[in-house]
Short mmCIF file of C-alpha atoms in Angstrom, two decimals:
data_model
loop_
_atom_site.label_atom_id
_atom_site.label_comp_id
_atom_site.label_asym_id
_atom_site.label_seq_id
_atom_site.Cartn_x
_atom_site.Cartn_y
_atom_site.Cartn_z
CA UNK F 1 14.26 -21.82 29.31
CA UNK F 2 11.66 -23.00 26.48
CA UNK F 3 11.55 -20.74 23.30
CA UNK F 4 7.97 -20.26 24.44
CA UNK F 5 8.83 -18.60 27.72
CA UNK F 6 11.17 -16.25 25.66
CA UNK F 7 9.00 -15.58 23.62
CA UNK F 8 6.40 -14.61 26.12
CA UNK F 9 9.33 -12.68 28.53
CA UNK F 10 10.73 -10.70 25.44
CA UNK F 11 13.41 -8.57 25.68
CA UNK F 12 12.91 -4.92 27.76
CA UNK F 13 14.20 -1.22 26.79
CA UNK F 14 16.34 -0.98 29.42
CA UNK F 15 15.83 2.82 29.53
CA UNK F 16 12.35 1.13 31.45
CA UNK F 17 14.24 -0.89 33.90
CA UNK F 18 12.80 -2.12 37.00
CA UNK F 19 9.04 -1.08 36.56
CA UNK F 20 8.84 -2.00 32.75
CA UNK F 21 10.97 -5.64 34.30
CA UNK F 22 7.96 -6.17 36.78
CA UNK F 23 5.11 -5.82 34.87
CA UNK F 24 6.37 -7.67 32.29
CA UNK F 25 7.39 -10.72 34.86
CA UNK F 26 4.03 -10.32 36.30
CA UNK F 27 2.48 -11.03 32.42
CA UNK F 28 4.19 -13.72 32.28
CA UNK F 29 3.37 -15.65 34.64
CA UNK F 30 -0.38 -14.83 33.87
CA UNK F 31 -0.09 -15.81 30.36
CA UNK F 32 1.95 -19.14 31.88
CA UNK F 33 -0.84 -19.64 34.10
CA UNK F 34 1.64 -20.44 37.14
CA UNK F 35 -0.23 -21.53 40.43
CA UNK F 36 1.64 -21.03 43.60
CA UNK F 37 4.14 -23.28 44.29
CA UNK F 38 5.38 -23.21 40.77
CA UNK F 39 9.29 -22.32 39.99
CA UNK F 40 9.87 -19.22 38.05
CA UNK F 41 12.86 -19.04 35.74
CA UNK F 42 16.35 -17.98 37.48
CA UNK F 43 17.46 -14.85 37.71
CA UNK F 44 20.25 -15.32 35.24
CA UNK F 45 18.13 -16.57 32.93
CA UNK F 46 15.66 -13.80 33.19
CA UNK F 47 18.20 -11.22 32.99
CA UNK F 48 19.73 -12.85 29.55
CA UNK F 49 16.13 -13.23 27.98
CA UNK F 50 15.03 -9.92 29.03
CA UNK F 51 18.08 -7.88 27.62
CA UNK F 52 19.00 -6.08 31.55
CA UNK F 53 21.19 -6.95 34.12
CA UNK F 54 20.70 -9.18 37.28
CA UNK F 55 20.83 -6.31 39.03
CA UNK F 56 17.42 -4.53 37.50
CA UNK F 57 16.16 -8.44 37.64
CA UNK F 58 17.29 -8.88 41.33
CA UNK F 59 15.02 -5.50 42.10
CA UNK F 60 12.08 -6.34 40.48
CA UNK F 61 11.88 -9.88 42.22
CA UNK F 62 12.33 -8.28 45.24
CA UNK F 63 9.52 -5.78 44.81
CA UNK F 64 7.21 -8.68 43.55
CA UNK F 65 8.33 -11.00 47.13
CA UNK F 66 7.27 -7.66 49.34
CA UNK F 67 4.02 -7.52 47.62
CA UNK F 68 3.73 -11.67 48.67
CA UNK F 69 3.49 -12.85 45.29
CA UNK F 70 6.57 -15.18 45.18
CA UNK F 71 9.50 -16.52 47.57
CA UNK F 72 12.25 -18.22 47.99
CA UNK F 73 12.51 -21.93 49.34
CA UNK F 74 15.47 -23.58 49.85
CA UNK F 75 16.26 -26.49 47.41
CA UNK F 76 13.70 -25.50 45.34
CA UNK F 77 14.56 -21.78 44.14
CA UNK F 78 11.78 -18.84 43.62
CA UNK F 79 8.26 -19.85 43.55
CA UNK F 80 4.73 -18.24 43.01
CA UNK F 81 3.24 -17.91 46.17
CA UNK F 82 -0.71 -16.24 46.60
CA UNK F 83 -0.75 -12.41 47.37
CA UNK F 84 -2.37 -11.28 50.36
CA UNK F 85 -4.43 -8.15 49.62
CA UNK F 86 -4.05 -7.76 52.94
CA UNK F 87 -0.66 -7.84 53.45
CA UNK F 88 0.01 -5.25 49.59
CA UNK F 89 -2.31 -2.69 51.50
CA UNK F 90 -0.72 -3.00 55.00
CA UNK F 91 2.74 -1.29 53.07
CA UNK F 92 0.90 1.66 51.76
CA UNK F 93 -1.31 2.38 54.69
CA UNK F 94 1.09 5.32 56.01
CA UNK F 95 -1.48 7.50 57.25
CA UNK F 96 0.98 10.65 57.02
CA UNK F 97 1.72 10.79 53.26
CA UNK F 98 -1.37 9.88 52.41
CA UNK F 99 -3.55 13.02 51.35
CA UNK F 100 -7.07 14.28 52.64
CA UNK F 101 -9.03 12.39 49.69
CA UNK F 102 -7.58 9.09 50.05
CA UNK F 103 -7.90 9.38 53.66
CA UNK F 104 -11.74 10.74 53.63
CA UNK F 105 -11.92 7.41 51.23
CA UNK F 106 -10.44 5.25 53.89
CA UNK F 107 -12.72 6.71 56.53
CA UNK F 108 -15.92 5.99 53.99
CA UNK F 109 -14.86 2.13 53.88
CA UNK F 110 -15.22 1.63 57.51
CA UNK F 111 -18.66 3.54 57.41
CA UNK F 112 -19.77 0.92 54.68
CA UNK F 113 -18.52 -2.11 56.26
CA UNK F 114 -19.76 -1.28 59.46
CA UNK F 115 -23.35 -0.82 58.21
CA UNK F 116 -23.14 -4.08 55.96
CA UNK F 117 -21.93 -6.67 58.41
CA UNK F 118 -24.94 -7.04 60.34
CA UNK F 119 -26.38 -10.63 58.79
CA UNK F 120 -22.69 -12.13 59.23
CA UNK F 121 -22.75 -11.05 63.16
CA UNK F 122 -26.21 -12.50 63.87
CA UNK F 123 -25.56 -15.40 62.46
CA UNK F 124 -22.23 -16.09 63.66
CA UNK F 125 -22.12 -14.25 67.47
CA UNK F 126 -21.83 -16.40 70.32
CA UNK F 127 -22.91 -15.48 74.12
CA UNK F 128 -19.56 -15.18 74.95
CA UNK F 129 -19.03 -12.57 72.14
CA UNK F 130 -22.04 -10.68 74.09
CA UNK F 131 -20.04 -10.58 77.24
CA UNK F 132 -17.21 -9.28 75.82
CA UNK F 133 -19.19 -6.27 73.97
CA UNK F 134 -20.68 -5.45 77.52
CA UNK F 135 -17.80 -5.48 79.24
CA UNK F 136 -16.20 -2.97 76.67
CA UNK F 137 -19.48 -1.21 76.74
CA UNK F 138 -19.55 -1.04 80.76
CA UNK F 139 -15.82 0.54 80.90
CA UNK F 140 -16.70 3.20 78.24
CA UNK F 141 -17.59 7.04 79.51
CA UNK F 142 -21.09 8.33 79.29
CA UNK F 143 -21.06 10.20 75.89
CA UNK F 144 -23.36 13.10 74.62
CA UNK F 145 -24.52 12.30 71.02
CA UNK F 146 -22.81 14.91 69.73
CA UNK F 147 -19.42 14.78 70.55
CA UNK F 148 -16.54 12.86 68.88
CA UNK F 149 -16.16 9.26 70.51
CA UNK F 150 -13.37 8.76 72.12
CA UNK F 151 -11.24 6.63 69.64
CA UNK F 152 -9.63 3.92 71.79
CA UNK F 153 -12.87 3.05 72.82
CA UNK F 154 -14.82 3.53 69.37
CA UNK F 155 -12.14 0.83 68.08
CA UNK F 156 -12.20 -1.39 70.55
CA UNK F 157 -15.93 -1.71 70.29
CA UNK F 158 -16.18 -1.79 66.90
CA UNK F 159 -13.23 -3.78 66.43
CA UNK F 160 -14.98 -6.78 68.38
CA UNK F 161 -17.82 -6.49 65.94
CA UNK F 162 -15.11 -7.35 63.28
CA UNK F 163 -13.87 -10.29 64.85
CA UNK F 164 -17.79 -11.46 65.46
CA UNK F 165 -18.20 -11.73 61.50
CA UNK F 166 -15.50 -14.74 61.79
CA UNK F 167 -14.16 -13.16 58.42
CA UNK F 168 -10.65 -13.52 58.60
CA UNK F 169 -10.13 -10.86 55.40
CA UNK F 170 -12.31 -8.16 57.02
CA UNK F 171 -10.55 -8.64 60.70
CA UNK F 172 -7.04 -8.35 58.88
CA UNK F 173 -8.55 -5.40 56.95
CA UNK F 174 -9.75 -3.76 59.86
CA UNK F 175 -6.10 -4.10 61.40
CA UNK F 176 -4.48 -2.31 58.84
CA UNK F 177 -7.21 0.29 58.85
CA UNK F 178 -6.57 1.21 62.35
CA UNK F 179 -3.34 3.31 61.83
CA UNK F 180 -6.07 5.44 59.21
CA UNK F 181 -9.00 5.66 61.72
CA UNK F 182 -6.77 7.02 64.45
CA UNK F 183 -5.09 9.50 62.52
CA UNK F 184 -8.49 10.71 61.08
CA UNK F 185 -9.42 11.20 64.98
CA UNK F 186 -6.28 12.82 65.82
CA UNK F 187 -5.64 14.79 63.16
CA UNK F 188 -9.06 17.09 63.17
CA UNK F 189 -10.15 16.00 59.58
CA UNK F 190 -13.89 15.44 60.88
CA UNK F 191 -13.96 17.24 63.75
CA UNK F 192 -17.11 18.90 62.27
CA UNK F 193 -20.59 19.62 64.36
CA UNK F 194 -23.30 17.09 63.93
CA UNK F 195 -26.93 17.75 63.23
CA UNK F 196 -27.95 14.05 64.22
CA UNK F 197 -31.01 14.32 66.80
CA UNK F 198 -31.38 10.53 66.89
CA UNK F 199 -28.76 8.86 68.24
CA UNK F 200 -27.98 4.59 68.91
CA UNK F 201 -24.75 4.10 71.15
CA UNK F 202 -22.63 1.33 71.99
CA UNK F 203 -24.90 0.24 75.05
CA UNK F 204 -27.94 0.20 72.56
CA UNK F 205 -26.54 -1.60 70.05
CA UNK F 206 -25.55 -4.59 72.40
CA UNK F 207 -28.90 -4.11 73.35
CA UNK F 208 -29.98 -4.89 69.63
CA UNK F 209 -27.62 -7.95 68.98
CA UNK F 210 -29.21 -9.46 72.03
CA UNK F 211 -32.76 -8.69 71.75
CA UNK F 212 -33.36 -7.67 68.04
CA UNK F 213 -32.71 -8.67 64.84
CA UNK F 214 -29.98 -8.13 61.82
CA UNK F 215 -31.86 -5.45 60.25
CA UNK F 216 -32.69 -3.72 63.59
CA UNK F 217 -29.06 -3.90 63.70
CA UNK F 218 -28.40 -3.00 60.33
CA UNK F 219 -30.57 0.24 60.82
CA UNK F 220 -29.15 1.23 64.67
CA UNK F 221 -25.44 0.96 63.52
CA UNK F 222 -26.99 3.22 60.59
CA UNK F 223 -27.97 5.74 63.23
CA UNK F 224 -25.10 5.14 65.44
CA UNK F 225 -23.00 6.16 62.15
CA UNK F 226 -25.15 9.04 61.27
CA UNK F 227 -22.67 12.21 63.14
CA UNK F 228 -19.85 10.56 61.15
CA UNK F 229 -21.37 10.63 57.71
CA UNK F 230 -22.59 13.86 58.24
CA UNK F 231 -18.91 14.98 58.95
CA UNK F 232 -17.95 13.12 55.95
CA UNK F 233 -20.60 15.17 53.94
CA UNK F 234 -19.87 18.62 55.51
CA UNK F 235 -15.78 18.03 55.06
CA UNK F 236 -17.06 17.34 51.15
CA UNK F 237 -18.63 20.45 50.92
CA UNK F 238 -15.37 22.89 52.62
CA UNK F 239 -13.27 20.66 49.95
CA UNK F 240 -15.55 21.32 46.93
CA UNK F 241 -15.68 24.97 48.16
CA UNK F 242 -12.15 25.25 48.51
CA UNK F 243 -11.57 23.67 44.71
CA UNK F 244 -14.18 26.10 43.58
CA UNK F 245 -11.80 29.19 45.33
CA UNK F 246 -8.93 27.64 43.77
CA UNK F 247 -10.12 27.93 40.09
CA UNK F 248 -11.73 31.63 40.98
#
């Protein structure tokens, strides 16, 4: 190893260990400006420039493969490979330990994607995509507009107008979402009563993709949203009220 890449490593209180090990790898190959596919520095190495053992040095590579950003190859030793966003946030998606805010959060994302992916769909649905949607649409219940859908069906539908966008990132997203969305449903946290007195369903919005246009869409998956957001807004309110009790 160069005097350079010492330099740049230095040497770790080892009362820090493996977190202080992993940032400090992951500065360094920023400030080396490594691409993926370039070979990072042994592990012996590491350890001797870095003042800890290869044990600490063995844990923090390990943490830094399982969030995809190197590997090992064969013949060729540990290399920087491109992170998947995807793939960091499909490890911490654990709907159970994750608490009511970050949840509510999740829930929010799907609301905003939903309503924002209308120009991608229009200009990127096929006819085949159509028969799909009806077909989905044809084996649904009848639903009143203010009950809670049922959620096999809500992601099924809604899932398909993922994979219309052609976006590879928002389809994967969407995947790892799905353990969050069906929790949500199951668990009660917006199982609040809806005001909404206009209401778009799954029938009408297939109706839209074929006849209308993307901001017809835009505003009828807006509407077909609306009993959701206004659970969103009234489970806001019981949490700011509980806060408020809590300081009282």
């Amino acid at each position: 190893m160069s005097t350079d890449d010492k330099t740049l490593l230095g040497t770790v209180d080892t009362r820090s260990l493996v977190d202080k090990v992993e940032m400090n790898l992951i500065e360094f190959f920023i400030k080396k400006k490594l691409q993926p596919g370039d070979v990072i520095p042994k592990e012996m190495e590491l350890a001797s420039t870095m003042g800890v053992s290869r044990t600490v040095i063995r844990e923090s590579l390990n943490r830094l493969k399982t969030m995809g950003m190197i590997e090992s190859k064969k013949h060729k030793g540990t290399i920087i490979k491109s992170p998947s966003i995807t793939t960091i946030l499909q490890k911490s998606m654990i709907p159970h330990i994750l608490d009511i805010s970050t949840l509510k959060n999740a829930f929010e994302m799907r609301l905003i994607m939903e309503v924002g992916i209308a120009d991608f769909i229009f200009q990127r649905m096929t006819e085949n995509d159509i028969k799909e949607l009806e077909e989905i649409v044809n084996q649904e219940p009848e639903q009143s507009r203010n009950i809670m859908f049922d959620v096999d069906h809500e992601i099924r539908f809604h899932g398909k107008l993922y994979e219309m966008t052609r976006n590879e990132s928002l389809i994967t997203f969407q995947t790892i979402l799905y353990p969050v969305f069906r929790y949500v449903y199951d668990s009660g946290l917006i199982d609040k009563p809806a005001d909404n007195v206009q209401y778009v369903s799954h029938k009408g919005l297939v109706k839209v993709l074929k006849e209308g246009t993307a901001d017809e869409f835009r505003n009828a998956m807006r509407e077909h949203l609306e009993n959701h957001f206004q659970r969103i807004f009234k489970l806001e309110q019981e949490l700011e009220e509980q806060r408020r009790t809590e300081i009282l």
